[in-house]
mmCIF file of C-alpha atoms in Angstrom:
data_model
loop_
_atom_site.group_PDB
_atom_site.id
_atom_site.type_symbol
_atom_site.label_atom_id
_atom_site.label_comp_id
_atom_site.label_asym_id
_atom_site.label_seq_id
_atom_site.Cartn_x
_atom_site.Cartn_y
_atom_site.Cartn_z
ATOM 1 C CA MET A 1061 13.584 18.349 -7.036
ATOM 2 C CA THR A 1062 13.586 18.518 -3.250
ATOM 3 C CA SER A 1063 11.450 15.944 -1.441
ATOM 4 C CA VAL A 1064 9.756 17.342 1.657
ATOM 5 C CA MET A 1065 6.640 16.621 3.667
ATOM 6 C CA HIS A 1066 4.356 19.321 5.016
ATOM 7 C CA LEU A 1067 3.181 19.052 8.608
ATOM 8 C CA ARG A 1068 0.208 20.962 9.981
ATOM 9 C CA LEU A 1069 0.091 20.755 13.752
ATOM 10 C CA ILE A 1070 -2.390 21.921 16.347
ATOM 11 C CA VAL A 1071 -0.371 22.386 19.517
ATOM 12 C CA PRO A 1072 -1.753 23.059 23.015
ATOM 13 C CA SER A 1073 -0.556 26.521 24.010
ATOM 14 C CA ASP A 1074 1.464 25.190 26.959
ATOM 15 C CA ARG A 1075 3.662 23.193 24.555
ATOM 16 C CA THR A 1076 3.953 25.613 21.656
ATOM 17 C CA ASP A 1077 7.278 27.161 22.700
ATOM 18 C CA LEU A 1078 8.903 23.739 23.132
ATOM 19 C CA VAL A 1079 7.578 22.420 19.809
ATOM 20 C CA VAL A 1080 8.523 25.522 17.846
ATOM 21 C CA SER A 1081 12.010 25.813 19.340
ATOM 22 C CA THR A 1082 12.688 22.140 18.654
ATOM 23 C CA LEU A 1083 11.547 22.398 15.042
ATOM 24 C CA VAL A 1084 13.533 25.578 14.407
ATOM 25 C CA ALA A 1085 16.680 24.029 15.889
ATOM 26 C CA ASP A 1086 16.457 20.979 13.599
ATOM 27 C CA ASP A 1087 18.370 21.517 10.343
ATOM 28 C CA ARG A 1088 16.056 19.052 8.612
ATOM 29 C CA VAL A 1089 13.040 21.332 9.169
ATOM 30 C CA THR A 1090 12.258 24.579 7.371
ATOM 31 C CA ASN A 1091 9.429 27.029 6.638
ATOM 32 C CA VAL A 1092 8.210 27.026 10.239
ATOM 33 C CA VAL A 1093 5.038 29.120 10.662
ATOM 34 C CA VAL A 1094 3.160 29.799 13.914
ATOM 35 C CA LEU A 1095 -0.448 31.020 14.112
ATOM 36 C CA SER A 1096 -1.176 31.712 17.763
ATOM 37 C CA GLY A 1097 -4.676 30.753 18.913
ATOM 38 C CA ALA A 1098 -5.844 29.999 15.358
ATOM 39 C CA ALA A 1099 -7.144 26.500 16.081
ATOM 40 C CA LYS A 1100 -10.604 26.123 17.583
ATOM 41 C CA ARG A 1101 -11.283 22.365 17.471
ATOM 42 C CA PRO A 1102 -9.137 21.168 19.094
ATOM 43 C CA ALA A 1103 -8.123 24.476 20.611
ATOM 44 C CA GLY A 1104 -4.519 25.527 20.350
ATOM 45 C CA ASP A 1105 -1.890 27.146 18.183
ATOM 46 C CA VAL A 1106 -1.368 26.143 14.551
ATOM 47 C CA VAL A 1107 2.217 25.291 13.668
ATOM 48 C CA GLN A 1108 3.180 24.469 10.087
ATOM 49 C CA CYS A 1109 6.518 23.349 8.732
ATOM 50 C CA ASP A 1110 8.222 21.443 5.944
ATOM 51 C CA VAL A 1111 10.316 18.416 6.870
ATOM 52 C CA THR A 1112 12.606 16.350 4.696
ATOM 53 C CA ARG A 1113 11.095 12.975 3.961
ATOM 54 C CA GLU A 1114 14.057 11.266 5.626
ATOM 55 C CA ALA A 1115 13.403 13.075 8.912
ATOM 56 C CA THR A 1116 9.618 12.913 8.980
ATOM 57 C CA SER A 1117 9.350 9.700 11.015
ATOM 58 C CA ASP A 1118 11.830 11.078 13.580
ATOM 59 C CA ILE A 1119 9.905 14.324 13.943
ATOM 60 C CA LEU A 1120 6.566 12.534 14.182
ATOM 61 C CA GLY A 1121 7.963 10.180 16.808
ATOM 62 C CA TRP A 1122 9.052 13.135 18.935
ATOM 63 C CA LEU A 1123 5.668 14.848 18.491
ATOM 64 C CA LYS A 1124 3.974 11.652 19.626
ATOM 65 C CA GLU A 1125 6.126 11.716 22.790
ATOM 66 C CA GLN A 1126 4.830 15.249 23.437
ATOM 67 C CA ARG A 1127 1.276 13.812 23.236
ATOM 68 C CA LEU A 1128 0.303 15.930 20.233
ATOM 69 C CA TYR A 1129 -1.439 12.901 18.759
ATOM 70 C CA ASP A 1130 -3.715 12.811 21.819
ATOM 71 C CA ASP A 1131 -4.032 16.445 22.910
ATOM 72 C CA GLY A 1132 -3.644 18.199 19.557
ATOM 73 C CA ALA A 1133 -3.619 17.164 15.903
ATOM 74 C CA VAL A 1134 -1.126 16.146 13.244
ATOM 75 C CA ALA A 1135 -1.748 16.236 9.494
ATOM 76 C CA ILE A 1136 0.778 15.099 6.884
ATOM 77 C CA SER A 1137 0.843 15.960 3.190
ATOM 78 C CA THR A 1138 3.352 15.613 0.394
ATOM 79 C CA VAL A 1139 4.881 18.714 -1.185
ATOM 80 C CA ASP A 1140 5.121 18.144 -4.926
ATOM 81 C CA ALA A 1141 7.926 20.651 -5.390
ATOM 82 C CA ALA A 1142 9.998 22.923 -3.137
ATOM 83 C CA PRO A 1143 12.469 24.752 -5.396
ATOM 84 C CA SER A 1144 13.646 27.304 -2.817
ATOM 85 C CA ARG A 1145 17.277 27.396 -1.709
ATOM 86 C CA ASN A 1146 16.459 26.918 1.979
ATOM 87 C CA ALA A 1147 14.541 23.724 1.158
ATOM 88 C CA TRP A 1148 17.568 22.455 -0.766
ATOM 89 C CA HIS A 1149 19.872 23.137 2.190
ATOM 90 C CA THR A 1150 17.393 21.397 4.484
ATOM 91 C CA GLU A 1151 17.453 18.320 2.258
ATOM 92 C CA GLN A 1152 21.257 18.193 2.436
ATOM 93 C CA ALA A 1153 21.098 18.014 6.228
ATOM 94 C CA ALA A 1154 19.135 14.743 6.176
ATOM 95 C CA PRO A 1155 20.803 11.341 5.815
ATOM 96 C CA GLY A 1156 20.086 8.969 2.965
ATOM 97 C CA ALA A 1157 17.892 9.373 -0.095
ATOM 98 C CA PRO A 1158 14.260 10.553 0.077
ATOM 99 C CA ASP A 1159 12.930 7.510 -1.788
ATOM 100 C CA ASP A 1160 14.548 5.215 0.779
ATOM 101 C CA ALA A 1161 12.793 6.887 3.704
ATOM 102 C CA VAL A 1162 9.496 5.522 4.958
ATOM 103 C CA VAL A 1163 6.988 7.764 6.711
ATOM 104 C CA TRP A 1164 5.660 4.959 8.880
ATOM 105 C CA ASP A 1165 2.754 6.894 10.378
ATOM 106 C CA ALA A 1166 1.462 7.691 6.889
ATOM 107 C CA VAL A 1167 1.941 4.106 5.718
ATOM 108 C CA VAL A 1168 0.106 2.723 8.758
ATOM 109 C CA ASP A 1169 -2.735 5.221 8.324
ATOM 110 C CA GLN A 1170 -3.053 4.206 4.674
ATOM 111 C CA GLY A 1171 -3.039 0.552 5.687
ATOM 112 C CA TYR A 1172 -5.962 1.013 8.064
ATOM 113 C CA ALA A 1173 -7.822 2.941 5.362
ATOM 114 C CA GLU A 1174 -7.320 0.086 2.880
ATOM 115 C CA ALA A 1175 -8.396 -2.565 5.418
ATOM 116 C CA ARG A 1176 -11.565 -0.679 6.319
ATOM 117 C CA GLY A 1177 -13.322 -1.848 3.174
ATOM 118 C CA SER A 1178 -16.171 -0.204 1.279
ATOM 119 C CA TRP A 1179 -18.876 -1.030 -1.213
ATOM 120 C CA ALA A 1180 -16.533 0.281 -3.917
ATOM 121 C CA PHE A 1181 -13.916 -2.339 -2.983
ATOM 122 C CA TYR A 1182 -16.435 -5.161 -3.328
ATOM 123 C CA ALA A 1183 -17.835 -3.668 -6.527
ATOM 124 C CA PHE A 1184 -14.457 -3.240 -8.242
ATOM 125 C CA LEU A 1185 -13.257 -6.694 -7.182
ATOM 126 C CA THR A 1186 -16.485 -8.289 -8.422
ATOM 127 C CA LEU A 1187 -16.399 -6.425 -11.723
ATOM 128 C CA ALA A 1188 -12.735 -7.344 -12.205
ATOM 129 C CA THR A 1189 -13.502 -11.020 -11.528
ATOM 130 C CA MET A 1190 -16.352 -10.977 -14.034
ATOM 131 C CA ILE A 1191 -14.110 -9.379 -16.661
ATOM 132 C CA ALA A 1192 -11.536 -12.107 -15.968
ATOM 133 C CA ALA A 1193 -14.210 -14.772 -16.472
ATOM 134 C CA ILE A 1194 -15.077 -13.291 -19.861
ATOM 135 C CA ALA A 1195 -11.358 -13.252 -20.675
ATOM 136 C CA VAL A 1196 -11.269 -17.002 -20.039
ATOM 137 C CA ILE A 1197 -14.272 -17.640 -22.277
ATOM 138 C CA THR A 1198 -12.900 -15.536 -25.131
ATOM 139 C CA ASP A 1199 -9.229 -16.433 -24.485
ATOM 140 C CA SER A 1200 -8.428 -12.707 -24.487
ATOM 141 C CA SER A 1201 -5.123 -11.577 -22.985
ATOM 142 C CA ILE A 1202 -6.273 -7.954 -23.269
ATOM 143 C CA LEU A 1203 -9.236 -8.617 -21.018
ATOM 144 C CA VAL A 1204 -6.945 -10.404 -18.545
ATOM 145 C CA VAL A 1205 -4.842 -7.262 -18.283
ATOM 146 C CA GLY A 1206 -7.984 -5.160 -17.923
ATOM 147 C CA ALA A 1207 -9.208 -7.357 -15.073
ATOM 148 C CA MET A 1208 -5.838 -7.058 -13.326
ATOM 149 C CA VAL A 1209 -5.895 -3.272 -13.524
ATOM 150 C CA VAL A 1210 -9.490 -2.984 -12.237
ATOM 151 C CA GLY A 1211 -8.840 -5.285 -9.274
ATOM 152 C CA PRO A 1212 -8.296 -3.317 -6.015
ATOM 153 C CA GLU A 1213 -6.908 -6.152 -3.902
ATOM 154 C CA PHE A 1214 -3.238 -5.183 -3.654
ATOM 155 C CA GLY A 1215 -3.849 -2.339 -1.211
ATOM 156 C CA VAL A 1216 -5.425 -4.818 1.199
ATOM 157 C CA VAL A 1217 -2.582 -7.314 0.653
ATOM 158 C CA ALA A 1218 -0.113 -4.529 1.499
ATOM 159 C CA ALA A 1219 -2.124 -3.694 4.634
ATOM 160 C CA LEU A 1220 -1.970 -7.365 5.660
ATOM 161 C CA ALA A 1221 1.805 -7.406 5.158
ATOM 162 C CA LEU A 1222 2.121 -4.190 7.161
ATOM 163 C CA GLY A 1223 0.095 -5.598 10.038
ATOM 164 C CA LEU A 1224 2.256 -8.730 10.130
ATOM 165 C CA ALA A 1225 5.553 -6.840 9.807
ATOM 166 C CA LEU A 1226 4.769 -4.289 12.528
ATOM 167 C CA GLY A 1227 2.984 -6.710 14.843
ATOM 168 C CA ARG A 1228 -0.369 -4.942 14.515
ATOM 169 C CA ARG A 1229 -2.661 -7.894 14.985
ATOM 170 C CA GLY A 1230 -5.859 -5.899 14.506
ATOM 171 C CA LEU A 1231 -4.722 -4.557 11.129
ATOM 172 C CA ALA A 1232 -3.593 -8.000 9.954
ATOM 173 C CA THR A 1233 -6.854 -9.659 11.041
ATOM 174 C CA GLN A 1234 -8.999 -6.937 9.483
ATOM 175 C CA SER A 1235 -7.084 -7.100 6.190
ATOM 176 C CA LEU A 1236 -7.234 -10.897 6.003
ATOM 177 C CA ALA A 1237 -10.960 -10.879 6.699
ATOM 178 C CA LEU A 1238 -11.568 -8.253 4.006
ATOM 179 C CA LEU A 1239 -9.578 -10.224 1.431
ATOM 180 C CA ALA A 1240 -11.502 -13.401 2.250
ATOM 181 C CA LYS A 1241 -14.901 -11.705 2.148
ATOM 182 C CA GLY A 1242 -14.047 -9.693 -0.964
ATOM 183 C CA PHE A 1243 -12.962 -12.690 -3.034
ATOM 184 C CA LEU A 1244 -15.832 -14.793 -1.686
ATOM 185 C CA VAL A 1245 -18.392 -12.198 -2.768
ATOM 186 C CA ALA A 1246 -16.697 -11.667 -6.142
ATOM 187 C CA ILE A 1247 -16.512 -15.394 -6.878
ATOM 188 C CA LEU A 1248 -20.081 -16.109 -5.761
ATOM 189 C CA VAL A 1249 -21.534 -13.274 -7.857
ATOM 190 C CA THR A 1250 -19.495 -14.380 -10.868
ATOM 191 C CA ILE A 1251 -20.693 -17.983 -10.393
ATOM 192 C CA LEU A 1252 -24.301 -16.769 -10.325
ATOM 193 C CA VAL A 1253 -23.867 -14.732 -13.514
ATOM 194 C CA ALA A 1254 -22.056 -17.624 -15.200
ATOM 195 C CA LEU A 1255 -24.888 -20.002 -14.262
ATOM 196 C CA LEU A 1256 -27.381 -17.607 -15.838
ATOM 197 C CA ALA A 1257 -25.211 -17.405 -18.968
ATOM 198 C CA ARG A 1258 -25.023 -21.191 -19.075
ATOM 199 C CA ALA A 1259 -28.782 -21.518 -18.705
ATOM 200 C CA GLY A 1260 -29.212 -19.062 -21.571
ATOM 201 C CA GLY A 1261 -26.912 -21.052 -23.810
ATOM 202 C CA TRP A 1262 -24.160 -18.443 -23.898
ATOM 203 C CA ILE A 1263 -21.469 -20.687 -22.427
ATOM 204 C CA ASP A 1264 -20.829 -24.378 -21.789
ATOM 205 C CA VAL A 1265 -18.076 -26.493 -20.288
ATOM 206 C CA GLY A 1266 -16.294 -26.605 -23.639
ATOM 207 C CA ASP A 1267 -15.624 -22.861 -23.477
ATOM 208 C CA VAL A 1268 -13.624 -23.403 -20.305
ATOM 209 C CA THR A 1269 -11.890 -26.702 -21.034
ATOM 210 C CA ALA A 1270 -10.966 -25.903 -24.643
ATOM 211 C CA ASP A 1271 -7.349 -25.166 -25.543
ATOM 212 C CA ARG A 1272 -6.580 -21.586 -24.467
ATOM 213 C CA PRO A 1273 -3.115 -20.550 -25.678
ATOM 214 C CA LEU A 1274 -3.414 -16.977 -24.328
ATOM 215 C CA THR A 1275 -5.099 -17.540 -20.956
ATOM 216 C CA GLY A 1276 -4.352 -21.167 -20.083
ATOM 217 C CA PHE A 1277 -1.590 -20.063 -17.717
ATOM 218 C CA ILE A 1278 -4.251 -18.783 -15.294
ATOM 219 C CA TRP A 1279 -5.143 -22.255 -14.018
ATOM 220 C CA ARG A 1280 -1.706 -23.826 -14.485
ATOM 221 C CA PRO A 1281 0.576 -22.358 -11.789
ATOM 222 C CA ASP A 1282 4.269 -23.216 -11.896
ATOM 223 C CA ARG A 1283 7.514 -22.105 -10.269
ATOM 224 C CA TRP A 1284 7.342 -18.792 -12.117
ATOM 225 C CA SER A 1285 4.009 -18.026 -10.486
ATOM 226 C CA VAL A 1286 5.809 -17.933 -7.140
ATOM 227 C CA VAL A 1287 8.631 -15.802 -8.522
ATOM 228 C CA VAL A 1288 6.269 -13.258 -10.067
ATOM 229 C CA ALA A 1289 4.159 -13.052 -6.903
ATOM 230 C CA VAL A 1290 7.240 -12.399 -4.759
ATOM 231 C CA LEU A 1291 8.651 -9.781 -7.120
ATOM 232 C CA ALA A 1292 5.262 -8.071 -7.434
ATOM 233 C CA GLY A 1293 4.856 -8.017 -3.658
ATOM 234 C CA CYS A 1294 8.256 -6.368 -3.220
ATOM 235 C CA ALA A 1295 7.599 -3.831 -5.973
ATOM 236 C CA GLY A 1296 4.112 -3.009 -4.717
ATOM 237 C CA VAL A 1297 5.163 -2.396 -1.122
ATOM 238 C CA LEU A 1298 8.147 -0.323 -2.240
ATOM 239 C CA SER A 1299 5.925 1.809 -4.474
ATOM 240 C CA GLN A 1300 3.613 2.556 -1.547
ATOM 241 C CA THR A 1301 6.265 3.240 1.076
ATOM 242 C CA ALA A 1302 8.310 5.387 -1.307
ATOM 243 C CA GLY A 1303 5.265 7.365 -2.455
ATOM 244 C CA ARG A 1304 5.498 6.035 -6.023
ATOM 245 C CA SER A 1305 1.863 5.010 -6.496
ATOM 246 C CA ASN A 1306 2.190 5.160 -10.296
ATOM 247 C CA ALA A 1307 4.374 2.056 -10.115
ATOM 248 C CA LEU A 1308 1.424 0.108 -8.713
ATOM 249 C CA VAL A 1309 -0.086 -0.161 -12.192
ATOM 250 C CA GLY A 1310 2.810 -2.409 -13.155
ATOM 251 C CA VAL A 1311 2.111 -4.566 -10.120
ATOM 252 C CA PHE A 1312 -1.591 -4.818 -10.965
ATOM 253 C CA ILE A 1313 -0.864 -6.221 -14.424
ATOM 254 C CA SER A 1314 1.784 -8.694 -13.274
ATOM 255 C CA VAL A 1315 -0.109 -10.923 -10.819
ATOM 256 C CA THR A 1316 -2.987 -13.259 -11.602
ATOM 257 C CA THR A 1317 -5.075 -13.012 -8.435
ATOM 258 C CA VAL A 1318 -8.214 -11.650 -10.091
ATOM 259 C CA PRO A 1319 -7.852 -13.738 -13.287
ATOM 260 C CA ALA A 1320 -7.496 -16.858 -11.122
ATOM 261 C CA ALA A 1321 -10.636 -15.898 -9.192
ATOM 262 C CA GLY A 1322 -12.515 -15.435 -12.470
ATOM 263 C CA ASP A 1323 -11.318 -18.797 -13.793
ATOM 264 C CA LEU A 1324 -12.252 -20.452 -10.480
ATOM 265 C CA ALA A 1325 -15.788 -19.037 -10.539
ATOM 266 C CA LEU A 1326 -16.328 -20.000 -14.163
ATOM 267 C CA SER A 1327 -14.960 -23.530 -13.628
ATOM 268 C CA ILE A 1328 -17.359 -24.053 -10.723
ATOM 269 C CA ALA A 1329 -20.325 -22.696 -12.704
ATOM 270 C CA VAL A 1330 -19.815 -25.018 -15.689
ATOM 271 C CA TRP A 1331 -18.278 -27.702 -13.461
ATOM 272 C CA ALA A 1332 -14.803 -28.198 -14.873
ATOM 273 C CA PRO A 1333 -13.162 -29.877 -11.835
ATOM 274 C CA ALA A 1334 -9.809 -30.275 -13.559
ATOM 275 C CA GLN A 1335 -9.375 -26.494 -13.546
ATOM 276 C CA ILE A 1336 -10.870 -25.693 -10.141
ATOM 277 C CA GLY A 1337 -7.831 -26.879 -8.220
ATOM 278 C CA GLY A 1338 -5.370 -25.156 -10.532
ATOM 279 C CA SER A 1339 -7.071 -21.761 -10.470
ATOM 280 C CA ALA A 1340 -7.537 -21.954 -6.684
ATOM 281 C CA ALA A 1341 -3.839 -22.782 -6.310
ATOM 282 C CA GLN A 1342 -2.897 -19.861 -8.567
ATOM 283 C CA LEU A 1343 -4.985 -17.501 -6.458
ATOM 284 C CA GLY A 1344 -3.475 -18.781 -3.224
ATOM 285 C CA ILE A 1345 0.104 -18.685 -4.521
ATOM 286 C CA ASN A 1346 -0.249 -15.059 -5.587
ATOM 287 C CA LEU A 1347 -1.858 -13.874 -2.349
ATOM 288 C CA VAL A 1348 0.575 -15.736 -0.078
ATOM 289 C CA GLY A 1349 3.600 -14.847 -2.199
ATOM 290 C CA MET A 1350 2.781 -11.136 -2.283
ATOM 291 C CA THR A 1351 2.072 -11.054 1.447
ATOM 292 C CA CYS A 1352 5.300 -12.815 2.425
ATOM 293 C CA ALA A 1353 7.339 -10.641 0.062
ATOM 294 C CA GLY A 1354 5.648 -7.524 1.446
ATOM 295 C CA VAL A 1355 6.493 -8.496 5.022
ATOM 296 C CA ALA A 1356 10.133 -9.183 4.107
ATOM 297 C CA THR A 1357 10.405 -5.885 2.211
ATOM 298 C CA LEU A 1358 8.993 -3.846 5.094
ATOM 299 C CA LEU A 1359 11.286 -5.500 7.639
ATOM 300 C CA LEU A 1360 14.305 -4.936 5.405
ATOM 301 C CA GLN A 1361 13.368 -1.281 4.907
ATOM 302 C CA ARG A 1362 13.170 -0.727 8.661
ATOM 303 C CA LEU A 1363 16.530 -2.403 9.170
ATOM 304 C CA LEU A 1364 18.292 -0.486 6.394
ATOM 305 C CA TRP A 1365 16.891 2.872 7.461
ATOM 306 C CA ARG A 1366 17.905 2.329 11.082
ATOM 307 C CA PHE A 1367 21.410 1.499 9.881
ATOM 308 C CA THR A 1368 21.503 4.637 7.703
ATOM 309 C CA ALA A 1369 20.304 6.878 10.521
ATOM 310 C CA ARG A 1370 22.770 5.378 13.008
ATOM 311 C CA SER A 1371 25.660 5.797 10.580
ATOM 312 C CA HIS A 1372 24.677 9.436 10.044
ATOM 313 C CA ARG A 1373 24.581 10.130 13.796
ATOM 314 C CA GLU A 1374 27.955 8.490 14.299
ATOM 315 C CA HIS A 1375 29.398 10.574 11.465
ATOM 316 C CA GLU A 1376 28.094 13.804 13.061
ATOM 317 C CA LEU A 1377 29.672 12.917 16.418
ATOM 318 C CA LYS A 1378 33.139 12.541 14.862
#
């Protein structure tokens, strides 16, 4: 299956000829369509084309130099399948493998969207933390997995890593603030609910401090906690930059950020100080480990892709 991205451009009429001729001359671009005067807001000509994933960042960079981001419009979408022969030939003209290419503009746009926050983010994180607290009380590994899947925090962690890797201070600050506020709200609400449950006789300190063979790992971090956090951070960032969002489910159920938050809230509510430090450490290890691994993965991807592109250009010049 050919991997291409679809670009829909609104081009000021004084730049249409240059944009179209450049796209047509690029072997990595196909299916170029021009609709003169079709755009009304902003006004201009509509130009559509399909670009190999490997070349998308190059094309977008050139369009940015032509000020299309300011004076026109650029929209990017993924083409699920392009079985035509011309699309196949276009793919062969691009260096590297599609999954190795990163469409940085799309990744950055997604990062800002994740860092923006919403009531749904707070709601899902709070619900996930409450499920994790119940998992601790019942010593249920199934509920731990459920809490991990419901938790929406990885997108914000990835946005934080992106901001740090690309030097976008605003994105990094916004992401860090959202993570802090999100977990604070989730933990406080879970503490309140746990206090009500304690007052009603549903739970006591024994439910938290009792031997928990299936969920005790949540508040007892060890060297493997660091390893898992790093591996999950690498896998999560790769799944987002390569457009493999289905792989994120595996990341969600491999890190104990939300379960640690649930254990922390419950330990505070029933006052089990021996577990407060451990669950807080587990939460911190996972967040820091995933962020650092995400930054390293993004930097390595940029380096490898630049090397691939340079090698391809040198090969063409020979």
